[in-house]
XYZ file of N, CA and C in Angstrom:
792
model
N 66.377 -7.190 5.606
C 67.555 -6.418 5.273
C 68.775 -7.302 5.415
N 69.729 -7.206 4.417
C 70.959 -8.027 4.450
C 71.844 -7.619 5.607
N 72.467 -8.617 6.228
C 73.344 -8.345 7.371
C 74.663 -7.780 6.868
N 75.087 -6.677 7.471
C 76.354 -6.034 7.070
C 77.516 -6.825 7.668
N 78.422 -7.257 6.848
C 79.530 -8.068 7.376
C 80.432 -7.251 8.298
N 80.982 -7.959 9.268
C 81.883 -7.318 10.216
C 83.213 -7.011 9.505
N 83.518 -5.725 9.388
C 84.730 -5.306 8.657
C 85.859 -4.954 9.647
N 86.971 -5.564 9.466
C 88.150 -5.270 10.302
C 89.335 -4.964 9.394
N 89.885 -3.782 9.546
C 91.056 -3.366 8.738
C 92.201 -2.955 9.696
N 93.341 -3.539 9.490
C 94.490 -3.238 10.352
C 95.656 -2.768 9.481
N 96.154 -1.568 9.816
C 97.282 -0.992 9.063
C 98.529 -0.942 9.939
N 99.606 -1.149 9.295
C 100.910 -0.998 9.972
C 101.729 0.018 9.178
N 101.921 1.212 9.758
C 102.550 2.330 9.023
C 104.049 2.454 9.336
N 104.813 2.439 8.310
C 106.267 2.646 8.427
C 106.733 3.452 7.218
N 107.629 4.307 7.431
C 108.202 5.060 6.308
C 107.966 6.538 6.444
N 107.695 7.152 5.275
C 107.560 8.613 5.227
C 106.396 9.092 6.051
N 106.540 10.224 6.746
C 105.483 10.759 7.600
C 104.186 11.060 6.816
N 104.265 11.571 5.611
C 103.038 11.900 4.827
C 102.207 10.656 4.531
N 102.947 9.597 4.213
C 102.227 8.341 3.933
C 101.561 7.819 5.182
N 102.292 7.958 6.312
C 101.725 7.490 7.598
C 100.440 8.264 7.904
N 100.422 9.589 7.713
C 99.208 10.390 7.988
C 98.058 10.004 7.059
N 98.410 9.712 5.785
C 97.363 9.321 4.827
C 96.701 8.006 5.245
N 97.564 7.084 5.702
C 97.005 5.785 6.130
C 96.125 5.953 7.355
N 96.556 6.811 8.316
C 95.745 7.046 9.514
C 94.395 7.702 9.150
N 94.479 8.621 8.171
C 93.226 9.270 7.706
C 92.278 8.241 7.097
N 92.833 7.328 6.298
C 92.008 6.268 5.713
C 91.388 5.395 6.786
N 92.182 5.137 7.868
C 91.684 4.310 8.960
C 90.492 4.984 9.631
N 90.614 6.314 9.869
C 89.498 7.036 10.514
C 88.252 7.072 9.617
N 88.516 7.248 8.329
C 87.386 7.296 7.372
C 86.659 5.962 7.329
N 87.451 4.911 7.358
C 86.819 3.582 7.325
C 85.967 3.350 8.552
N 86.505 3.746 9.736
C 85.732 3.599 10.971
C 84.460 4.462 10.937
N 84.600 5.667 10.380
C 83.425 6.553 10.271
C 82.354 5.951 9.359
N 82.789 5.331 8.260
C 81.854 4.666 7.352
C 81.108 3.546 8.044
N 81.896 2.765 8.852
C 81.259 1.660 9.583
C 80.240 2.205 10.563
N 80.553 3.296 11.272
C 79.614 3.904 12.223
C 78.370 4.451 11.511
N 78.575 5.046 10.337
C 77.447 5.570 9.563
C 76.499 4.457 9.136
N 77.098 3.344 8.702
C 76.274 2.203 8.308
C 75.456 1.678 9.494
N 76.072 1.666 10.658
C 75.376 1.193 11.854
C 74.204 2.103 12.187
N 74.437 3.459 12.049
C 73.351 4.403 12.317
C 72.200 4.252 11.323
N 72.582 3.969 10.041
C 71.547 3.760 9.010
C 70.703 2.543 9.341
N 71.356 1.469 9.767
C 70.626 0.252 10.144
C 69.664 0.535 11.286
N 70.183 1.276 12.305
C 69.333 1.605 13.452
C 68.158 2.491 13.028
N 68.447 3.457 12.142
C 67.378 4.345 11.654
C 66.317 3.580 10.879
N 66.780 2.631 10.047
C 65.823 1.805 9.287
C 64.935 0.994 10.216
N 65.549 0.493 11.269
C 64.782 -0.305 12.232
C 63.719 0.549 12.892
N 64.132 1.779 13.301
C 63.155 2.679 13.915
C 62.045 3.058 12.940
N 62.440 3.263 11.656
C 61.444 3.609 10.644
C 60.447 2.481 10.434
N 60.978 1.240 10.401
C 60.076 0.079 10.259
C 59.095 0.002 11.411
N 59.607 0.285 12.612
C 58.737 0.253 13.786
C 57.659 1.336 13.699
N 58.130 2.528 13.253
C 57.168 3.627 13.094
C 56.114 3.306 12.035
N 56.593 2.677 10.945
C 55.649 2.302 9.871
C 54.595 1.322 10.367
N 55.062 0.384 11.198
C 54.105 -0.587 11.743
C 53.071 0.102 12.622
N 53.557 1.040 13.457
C 52.623 1.774 14.322
C 51.664 2.613 13.490
N 52.229 3.239 12.419
C 51.382 4.044 11.534
C 50.354 3.180 10.833
N 50.810 1.998 10.374
C 49.880 1.072 9.720
C 48.773 0.646 10.654
N 49.162 0.368 11.901
C 48.142 -0.015 12.886
C 47.172 1.126 13.126
N 47.751 2.359 13.164
C 46.883 3.526 13.361
C 45.922 3.715 12.205
N 46.448 3.521 10.984
C 45.593 3.653 9.800
C 44.500 2.599 9.795
N 44.899 1.363 10.164
C 43.895 0.299 10.235
C 42.826 0.626 11.262
N 43.306 1.172 12.401
C 42.336 1.559 13.427
C 41.427 2.665 12.948
N 42.044 3.625 12.233
C 41.248 4.722 11.686
C 40.253 4.220 10.661
N 40.724 3.276 9.815
C 39.824 2.696 8.817
C 38.680 1.952 9.492
N 39.036 1.257 10.579
C 37.990 0.527 11.309
C 36.971 1.477 11.896
N 37.489 2.582 12.480
C 36.570 3.570 13.045
C 35.719 4.198 11.953
N 36.369 4.432 10.784
C 35.634 5.020 9.662
C 34.524 4.080 9.194
N 34.884 2.781 9.154
C 33.861 1.801 8.752
C 32.714 1.775 9.753
N 33.059 1.830 11.043
C 32.010 1.856 12.068
C 31.140 3.092 11.917
N 31.803 4.222 11.630
C 31.050 5.459 11.445
C 30.144 5.372 10.230
N 30.708 4.805 9.130
C 29.895 4.641 7.918
C 28.706 3.728 8.171
N 28.959 2.636 8.918
C 27.869 1.705 9.240
C 26.806 2.388 10.079
N 27.272 3.245 11.017
C 26.322 3.963 11.868
C 25.457 4.892 11.043
N 26.109 5.604 10.080
C 25.342 6.490 9.205
C 24.367 5.703 8.340
N 24.810 4.534 7.849
C 23.938 3.701 7.011
C 22.733 3.226 7.810
N 22.998 2.814 9.059
C 21.903 2.364 9.925
C 20.936 3.504 10.204
N 21.501 4.679 10.510
C 20.655 5.843 10.779
C 19.826 6.212 9.559
N 20.464 6.160 8.374
C 19.742 6.478 7.143
C 18.597 5.494 6.910
N 18.864 4.204 7.158
C 17.818 3.184 6.984
C 16.663 3.426 7.935
N 17.006 3.759 9.183
C 15.953 4.006 10.171
C 15.133 5.237 9.804
N 15.825 6.257 9.282
C 15.109 7.462 8.872
C 14.185 7.187 7.698
N 14.669 6.353 6.756
C 13.825 5.994 5.619
C 12.601 5.217 6.070
N 12.816 4.269 7.009
C 11.699 3.489 7.532
C 10.715 4.385 8.268
N 11.264 5.317 9.054
C 10.397 6.238 9.788
C 9.598 7.097 8.829
N 10.265 7.563 7.753
C 9.583 8.381 6.747
C 8.485 7.585 6.052
N 8.804 6.316 5.728
C 7.814 5.457 5.069
C 6.621 5.218 5.984
N 6.915 4.926 7.266
C 5.839 4.681 8.225
C 4.970 5.917 8.392
N 5.634 7.080 8.443
C 4.879 8.329 8.580
C 3.984 8.556 7.368
N 4.513 8.220 6.178
C 3.721 8.359 4.957
C 2.504 7.462 4.966
N 2.718 6.193 5.369
C 1.602 5.246 5.452
C 0.573 5.730 6.457
N 1.056 6.210 7.603
C 0.150 6.705 8.644
C -0.681 7.871 8.130
N 0.006 8.809 7.458
C -0.693 9.979 6.918
C -1.742 9.579 5.887
N -1.353 8.638 4.990
C -2.300 8.175 3.966
C -3.499 7.498 4.604
N -3.226 6.662 5.631
C -4.312 5.928 6.302
C -5.263 6.883 6.993
N -4.682 7.832 7.747
C -5.521 8.815 8.435
C -6.327 9.626 7.424
N -5.656 10.022 6.339
C -6.351 10.791 5.303
C -7.519 10.025 4.705
N -7.284 8.731 4.458
C -8.350 7.914 3.876
C -9.485 7.718 4.872
N -9.135 7.522 6.150
C -10.166 7.354 7.170
C -11.017 8.608 7.307
N -10.355 9.752 7.287
C -11.090 11.023 7.395
C -12.016 11.194 6.197
N -11.484 10.898 4.993
C -12.285 11.024 3.782
C -13.476 10.067 3.812
N -13.228 8.825 4.241
C -14.305 7.826 4.315
C -15.364 8.255 5.316
N -14.902 8.808 6.449
C -15.854 9.252 7.467
C -16.727 10.382 6.946
N -16.118 11.297 6.188
C -16.891 12.400 5.613
C -17.933 11.880 4.624
N -17.506 10.935 3.776
C -18.433 10.353 2.791
C -19.556 9.609 3.492
N -19.208 8.905 4.584
C -20.211 8.163 5.340
C -21.249 9.111 5.942
N -20.771 10.174 6.562
C -21.678 11.141 7.177
C -22.574 11.804 6.133
N -21.974 12.117 4.994
C -22.748 12.743 3.918
C -23.836 11.800 3.413
N -23.472 10.519 3.233
C -24.443 9.533 2.742
C -25.574 9.339 3.747
N -25.251 9.300 5.027
C -26.271 9.084 6.057
C -27.215 10.282 6.171
N -26.660 11.478 5.978
C -27.519 12.664 6.007
C -28.499 12.665 4.835
N -28.000 12.256 3.662
C -28.883 12.156 2.495
C -29.975 11.128 2.732
N -29.599 10.035 3.384
C -30.583 8.988 3.674
C -31.661 9.513 4.621
N -31.242 10.238 5.639
C -32.209 10.816 6.588
C -33.162 11.771 5.885
N -32.595 12.571 4.982
C -33.431 13.522 4.257
C -34.392 12.813 3.318
N -33.940 11.727 2.679
C -34.815 10.961 1.768
C -35.962 10.327 2.548
N -35.675 9.804 3.719
C -36.731 9.217 4.552
C -37.753 10.276 4.948
N -37.244 11.446 5.290
C -38.117 12.531 5.719
C -38.986 13.034 4.574
N -38.347 13.243 3.401
C -39.086 13.807 2.261
C -40.127 12.847 1.700
N -39.900 11.544 1.851
C -40.859 10.553 1.330
C -41.837 10.082 2.406
N -41.745 10.675 3.592
C -42.669 10.310 4.662
C -42.507 8.870 5.131
N -41.273 8.341 5.026
C -40.982 6.961 5.443
C -41.910 5.954 4.758
N -42.185 6.227 3.479
C -43.141 5.379 2.745
C -42.656 3.936 2.588
N -41.344 3.698 2.648
C -40.827 2.339 2.489
C -41.078 1.479 3.726
N -41.395 2.138 4.849
C -41.665 1.373 6.070
C -40.396 0.873 6.744
N -39.269 1.474 6.424
C -37.989 1.076 7.024
C -37.387 2.266 7.770
N -36.765 1.991 8.901
C -36.148 3.052 9.695
C -34.723 3.324 9.213
N -34.218 4.435 9.676
C -32.833 4.802 9.343
C -31.859 3.714 9.814
N -32.059 3.226 11.019
C -31.191 2.188 11.576
C -31.273 0.901 10.782
N -32.479 0.506 10.382
C -32.649 -0.722 9.598
C -31.921 -0.635 8.253
N -31.999 0.518 7.630
C -31.339 0.702 6.339
C -29.808 0.668 6.488
N -29.294 1.259 7.568
C -27.842 1.239 7.794
C -27.345 -0.185 8.041
N -28.102 -0.947 8.802
C -27.734 -2.346 9.054
C -27.776 -3.162 7.769
N -28.753 -2.862 6.923
C -28.869 -3.538 5.633
C -27.642 -3.239 4.764
N -27.236 -1.978 4.741
C -26.075 -1.565 3.948
C -24.799 -2.211 4.465
N -24.658 -2.242 5.774
C -23.470 -2.842 6.381
C -23.381 -4.331 6.071
N -24.528 -5.005 6.114
C -24.552 -6.438 5.812
C -24.157 -6.728 4.373
N -24.636 -5.910 3.429
C -24.286 -6.112 2.020
C -22.828 -5.741 1.738
N -22.289 -4.767 2.466
C -20.872 -4.440 2.288
C -19.994 -5.643 2.629
N -20.386 -6.412 3.647
C -19.568 -7.535 4.094
C -19.560 -8.706 3.113
N -20.500 -8.737 2.169
C -20.565 -9.871 1.231
C -20.422 -9.448 -0.233
N -20.215 -8.145 -0.468
C -20.037 -7.653 -1.841
C -18.799 -6.743 -1.892
N -18.546 -6.182 -3.056
C -17.406 -5.265 -3.200
C -17.820 -3.810 -3.046
N -19.052 -3.581 -2.671
C -19.565 -2.215 -2.567
C -19.491 -1.720 -1.124
N -18.932 -0.511 -0.949
C -18.856 0.082 0.374
C -20.231 0.477 0.880
N -20.368 0.514 2.205
C -21.693 0.823 2.749
C -22.150 2.235 2.421
N -21.200 3.187 2.266
C -21.620 4.546 1.907
C -22.207 4.574 0.494
N -21.657 3.714 -0.404
C -22.200 3.632 -1.772
C -23.576 2.973 -1.739
N -23.730 1.958 -0.916
C -25.025 1.259 -0.800
C -26.069 2.180 -0.180
N -25.649 2.982 0.797
C -26.576 3.954 1.399
C -27.034 4.958 0.347
N -26.121 5.321 -0.557
C -26.500 6.219 -1.649
C -27.571 5.596 -2.535
N -27.450 4.289 -2.785
C -28.462 3.572 -3.564
C -29.793 3.577 -2.821
N -29.743 3.336 -1.531
C -30.975 3.319 -0.719
C -31.686 4.669 -0.774
N -30.909 5.734 -0.683
C -31.505 7.075 -0.716
C -32.243 7.315 -2.031
N -31.624 6.859 -3.130
C -32.253 7.022 -4.440
C -33.468 6.099 -4.572
N -33.357 4.901 -4.039
C -34.491 3.952 -4.085
C -35.707 4.483 -3.344
N -35.466 5.201 -2.256
C -36.582 5.716 -1.452
C -37.448 6.697 -2.231
N -36.856 7.309 -3.265
C -37.634 8.263 -4.072
C -38.672 7.548 -4.933
N -38.505 6.255 -5.123
C -39.522 5.447 -5.824
C -40.450 4.901 -4.742
N -41.452 5.666 -4.440
C -42.250 5.442 -3.223
C -43.131 4.193 -3.260
N -43.250 3.543 -4.396
C -44.030 2.296 -4.440
C -43.197 1.079 -4.014
N -41.907 1.275 -3.759
C -41.058 0.169 -3.301
C -41.045 0.198 -1.777
N -41.676 -0.792 -1.179
C -41.758 -0.819 0.286
C -40.896 -1.933 0.879
N -41.000 -2.093 2.169
C -40.116 -3.013 2.893
C -40.280 -4.475 2.469
N -41.403 -4.824 1.822
C -41.601 -6.221 1.391
C -40.605 -6.623 0.313
N -40.234 -5.684 -0.538
C -39.332 -6.018 -1.648
C -38.028 -5.196 -1.635
N -37.966 -4.224 -0.733
C -36.819 -3.313 -0.726
C -35.466 -4.055 -0.607
N -35.292 -4.974 0.351
C -33.992 -5.656 0.475
C -33.596 -6.444 -0.776
N -34.582 -7.181 -1.360
C -34.301 -7.966 -2.562
C -33.997 -7.054 -3.753
N -34.742 -5.948 -3.833
C -34.518 -5.002 -4.926
C -33.132 -4.369 -4.815
N -32.726 -4.062 -3.604
C -31.408 -3.469 -3.382
C -30.291 -4.405 -3.853
N -30.386 -5.672 -3.487
C -29.340 -6.614 -3.910
C -29.398 -6.857 -5.418
N -30.601 -6.807 -6.004
C -30.722 -6.949 -7.461
C -29.974 -5.830 -8.184
N -30.047 -4.626 -7.617
C -29.339 -3.489 -8.210
C -27.832 -3.738 -8.186
N -27.318 -4.254 -7.077
C -25.882 -4.558 -6.979
C -25.495 -5.644 -7.977
N -26.358 -6.657 -8.115
C -26.082 -7.744 -9.058
C -26.027 -7.259 -10.499
N -27.009 -6.445 -10.873
C -27.073 -5.935 -12.246
C -25.863 -5.051 -12.543
N -25.484 -4.219 -11.587
C -24.332 -3.341 -11.789
C -23.062 -4.145 -12.023
N -22.843 -5.167 -11.199
C -21.627 -5.973 -11.353
C -21.669 -6.797 -12.634
N -22.842 -7.293 -12.980
C -22.950 -8.142 -14.169
C -22.799 -7.334 -15.458
N -23.372 -6.144 -15.474
C -23.376 -5.343 -16.694
C -22.273 -4.287 -16.722
N -21.525 -4.197 -15.630
C -20.422 -3.248 -15.583
C -20.854 -1.797 -15.633
N -21.964 -1.483 -14.989
C -22.433 -0.100 -14.982
C -22.494 0.419 -13.553
N -22.543 1.731 -13.404
C -22.504 2.302 -12.055
C -23.830 2.079 -11.335
N -23.763 2.184 -10.025
C -24.926 1.886 -9.185
C -26.090 2.842 -9.433
N -25.772 4.086 -9.695
C -26.839 5.063 -9.917
C -27.678 4.693 -11.135
N -27.004 4.313 -12.211
C -27.725 3.935 -13.434
C -28.609 2.721 -13.194
N -28.060 1.722 -12.524
C -28.845 0.506 -12.241
C -30.007 0.808 -11.317
N -29.807 1.692 -10.349
C -30.870 2.046 -9.399
C -32.033 2.726 -10.119
N -31.715 3.627 -11.020
C -32.769 4.326 -11.758
C -33.533 3.350 -12.657
N -32.814 2.475 -13.345
C -33.457 1.506 -14.239
C -34.392 0.576 -13.480
N -33.887 -0.022 -12.433
C -34.681 -0.997 -11.689
C -35.717 -0.295 -10.810
N -35.346 0.865 -10.276
C -36.301 1.620 -9.466
C -37.549 1.992 -10.264
N -37.334 2.463 -11.509
C -38.478 2.803 -12.363
C -39.320 1.579 -12.685
N -38.620 0.459 -12.954
C -39.348 -0.765 -13.314
C -40.220 -1.254 -12.172
N -39.713 -1.143 -10.955
C -40.472 -1.630 -9.797
C -41.532 -0.616 -9.351
N -41.269 0.638 -9.563
C -42.234 1.651 -9.149
C -43.502 1.607 -9.992
N -43.325 1.239 -11.250
C -44.471 1.084 -12.157
C -44.231 -0.171 -12.992
N -44.587 -1.330 -12.466
C -44.268 -2.605 -13.124
C -44.767 -2.730 -14.564
N -45.910 -2.181 -14.879
C -46.424 -2.293 -16.249
C -45.479 -1.590 -17.224
N -45.179 -0.341 -16.954
C -44.242 0.383 -17.787
C -42.812 -0.149 -17.635
N -42.531 -0.660 -16.458
C -41.190 -1.149 -16.161
C -40.775 -2.330 -17.009
N -41.724 -3.183 -17.378
C -41.398 -4.343 -18.205
C -40.826 -3.909 -19.551
N -41.411 -2.865 -20.110
C -40.922 -2.357 -21.403
C -39.550 -1.709 -21.243
N -39.358 -0.993 -20.135
C -38.080 -0.332 -19.890
C -36.960 -1.362 -19.701
N -37.264 -2.437 -19.023
C -36.257 -3.481 -18.811
C -35.905 -4.189 -20.117
N -36.909 -4.359 -20.965
C -36.661 -5.028 -22.240
C -35.658 -4.242 -23.078
N -35.673 -2.922 -22.960
C -34.753 -2.092 -23.736
C -33.295 -2.244 -23.297
N -33.082 -2.720 -22.088
C -31.695 -2.923 -21.631
C -31.341 -4.418 -21.589
N -32.191 -5.236 -22.254
C -31.859 -6.656 -22.389
C -32.436 -7.566 -21.339
N -33.323 -7.047 -20.477
C -33.953 -7.875 -19.441
C -35.414 -8.075 -19.850
N -35.715 -9.256 -20.313
C -37.043 -9.510 -20.873
C -37.779 -10.581 -20.084
N -39.029 -10.274 -19.740
C -39.869 -11.240 -19.033
C -40.593 -12.131 -20.043
N -40.927 -13.319 -19.581
C -41.674 -14.235 -20.440
C -43.122 -13.760 -20.533
N -43.870 -14.331 -21.463
C -45.276 -13.956 -21.625
C -46.067 -14.275 -20.366
N -45.733 -15.398 -19.742
C -46.426 -15.787 -18.502
C -46.169 -14.766 -17.404
N -44.935 -14.342 -17.289
C -44.589 -13.349 -16.274
C -45.283 -12.018 -16.550
N -45.351 -11.636 -17.800
C -46.025 -10.388 -18.154
C -47.498 -10.446 -17.755
N -48.125 -11.582 -18.009
C -49.539 -11.748 -17.653
C -49.712 -11.667 -16.141
N -48.798 -12.296 -15.403
C -48.890 -12.269 -13.946
C -48.761 -10.845 -13.410
N -47.826 -10.107 -13.977
C -47.637 -8.720 -13.543
C -48.912 -7.922 -13.820
N -49.458 -8.104 -15.000
C -50.677 -7.378 -15.365
C -51.827 -7.725 -14.427
N -51.979 -8.987 -14.100
C -53.058 -9.435 -13.215
C -52.900 -8.864 -11.806
N -51.675 -8.882 -11.284
C -51.447 -8.339 -9.930
C -51.720 -6.835 -9.892
N -51.312 -6.150 -10.928
C -51.528 -4.708 -10.956
C -53.018 -4.376 -11.101
N -53.752 -5.273 -11.739
C -55.192 -5.055 -11.919
C -55.921 -5.031 -10.584
N -55.372 -5.736 -9.614
C -55.994 -5.768 -8.280
C -55.188 -4.917 -7.293
N -54.325 -4.082 -7.827
C -53.498 -3.168 -7.027
C -52.556 -3.885 -6.059
N -52.113 -5.083 -6.452
C -51.134 -5.823 -5.651
C -49.739 -5.532 -6.227
N -49.260 -4.342 -5.937
C -48.000 -3.873 -6.511
C -46.822 -4.730 -6.051
N -46.811 -5.093 -4.788
C -45.695 -5.867 -4.235
C -45.527 -7.199 -4.958
N -46.651 -7.877 -5.243
C -46.567 -9.176 -5.935
C -46.068 -8.990 -7.364
N -46.510 -7.914 -8.028
C -46.040 -7.628 -9.385
C -44.533 -7.336 -9.364
N -44.103 -6.611 -8.350
C -42.680 -6.309 -8.215
C -41.856 -7.578 -7.997
N -42.392 -8.503 -7.254
C -41.666 -9.746 -6.975
C -41.448 -10.573 -8.241
N -42.394 -10.493 -9.172
C -42.222 -11.203 -10.449
C -40.991 -10.661 -11.180
N -40.881 -9.347 -11.168
C -39.733 -8.717 -11.838
C -38.434 -9.066 -11.125
N -38.462 -9.030 -9.804
C -37.252 -9.338 -9.030
C -36.828 -10.795 -9.232
N -37.811 -11.682 -9.330
C -37.501 -13.100 -9.576
C -36.760 -13.271 -10.900
N -37.184 -12.517 -11.916
C -36.508 -12.606 -13.216
C -35.097 -12.007 -13.144
N -34.973 -10.927 -12.384
C -33.646 -10.343 -12.193
C -32.716 -11.329 -11.481
N -33.267 -12.041 -10.519
C -32.476 -13.052 -9.799
C -32.094 -14.212 -10.718
N -33.019 -14.568 -11.602
C -32.746 -15.680 -12.515
C -31.596 -15.342 -13.456
N -31.504 -14.083 -13.844
C -30.459 -13.677 -14.784
C -29.168 -13.218 -14.099
N -29.304 -12.554 -12.936
C -28.117 -11.942 -12.316
C -27.902 -12.319 -10.854
N -28.737 -13.200 -10.343
C -28.666 -13.541 -8.928
C -27.284 -14.009 -8.473
N -26.812 -13.479 -7.338
C -25.539 -13.899 -6.757
C -24.307 -13.269 -7.380
N -24.501 -12.421 -8.396
C -23.352 -11.845 -9.089
C -22.501 -10.988 -8.152
N -23.142 -10.140 -7.357
C -22.395 -9.251 -6.465
C -21.632 -10.036 -5.406
N -22.236 -11.089 -4.903
C -21.568 -11.907 -3.878
C -20.408 -12.711 -4.463
N -20.582 -13.228 -5.668
C -19.509 -14.018 -6.285
C -18.316 -13.128 -6.664
N -18.599 -11.882 -7.057
C -17.516 -10.945 -7.365
C -16.660 -10.696 -6.129
N -17.293 -10.676 -4.996
C -16.575 -10.469 -3.728
C -15.575 -11.595 -3.450
N -15.809 -12.789 -3.969
C -14.966 -13.942 -3.690
C -13.709 -14.008 -4.550
N -13.588 -13.139 -5.550
C -12.386 -13.104 -6.386
C -11.272 -12.369 -5.636
N -10.025 -12.506 -6.126
C -8.905 -11.807 -5.496
C -9.103 -10.297 -5.567
N -9.475 -9.823 -6.750
C -9.712 -8.388 -6.909
C -10.842 -7.918 -6.005
N -11.883 -8.754 -5.911
C -13.007 -8.409 -5.051
C -12.619 -8.357 -3.586
N -11.757 -9.291 -3.178
C -11.300 -9.315 -1.774
C -10.492 -8.066 -1.450
N -9.638 -7.656 -2.392
C -8.832 -6.450 -2.169
C -9.714 -5.203 -2.106
N -10.735 -5.158 -2.975
C -11.667 -4.037 -2.944
C -12.422 -3.991 -1.627
N -12.863 -5.160 -1.176
C -13.596 -5.235 0.085
C -12.708 -4.820 1.248
N -11.421 -5.194 1.181
C -10.474 -4.799 2.218
C -10.351 -3.282 2.269
N -10.298 -2.668 1.103
C -10.236 -1.218 1.034
C -11.505 -0.568 1.600
N -12.658 -1.189 1.332
C -13.918 -0.658 1.856
C -13.967 -0.715 3.365
N -13.299 -1.734 3.943
C -13.323 -1.902 5.400
C -12.591 -0.773 6.108
N -11.669 -0.084 5.381
C -10.944 1.042 5.962
C -11.760 2.317 5.834
């Protein structure tokens, strides 16, 4: 603000009384103007001070508002994280419960298959579960799915413990190689092994063909009722065409992710 210059006015009145009064009135007015200007300056100074205090208050309020906004943002983030975690937990628990139900159902079917077939395969319930668990760890198939295959395999009562493990893995290999479901592969291979003579023709229809030498060997073994040896000829050919397919699928990225899901 510009500095108001110091104003000094001095009158010397002589003459007519009216003129003297007019000059005195002007003198008082001038002094009053100077006093008014001084009050305005003082008022402006006080206003500036008040404005500064108000500005500081507003800044403080803005700061508090920012802190409050940050607190709400932090709380919102924590709530979102908590909600996400709760969702993941719920999904995980739900999947575990579902998997447990499927596992129990598969094991009950396996027990019933063993009972209905009179344990003709020569394998116990525990042995079959361990077999399924071992194959789950090296393939993309869950143990409950493998147990389902075992239950269906048991209905082909000519497949016994001598060839059962190899036949089971052959089914997994064929399914992965041909892109078909386990049930279809189990029925195809189960029929072929249960009756090797008829089975050779059935396999040929789905593209699995034995050589003439292999056909003769199967026929000769069946002639002496050596079913297991005839079955091994078929399994050897299945291994030659599809061996290791299920295990190699497990080694891919997609296979690893599937196996991870099976582990839950």
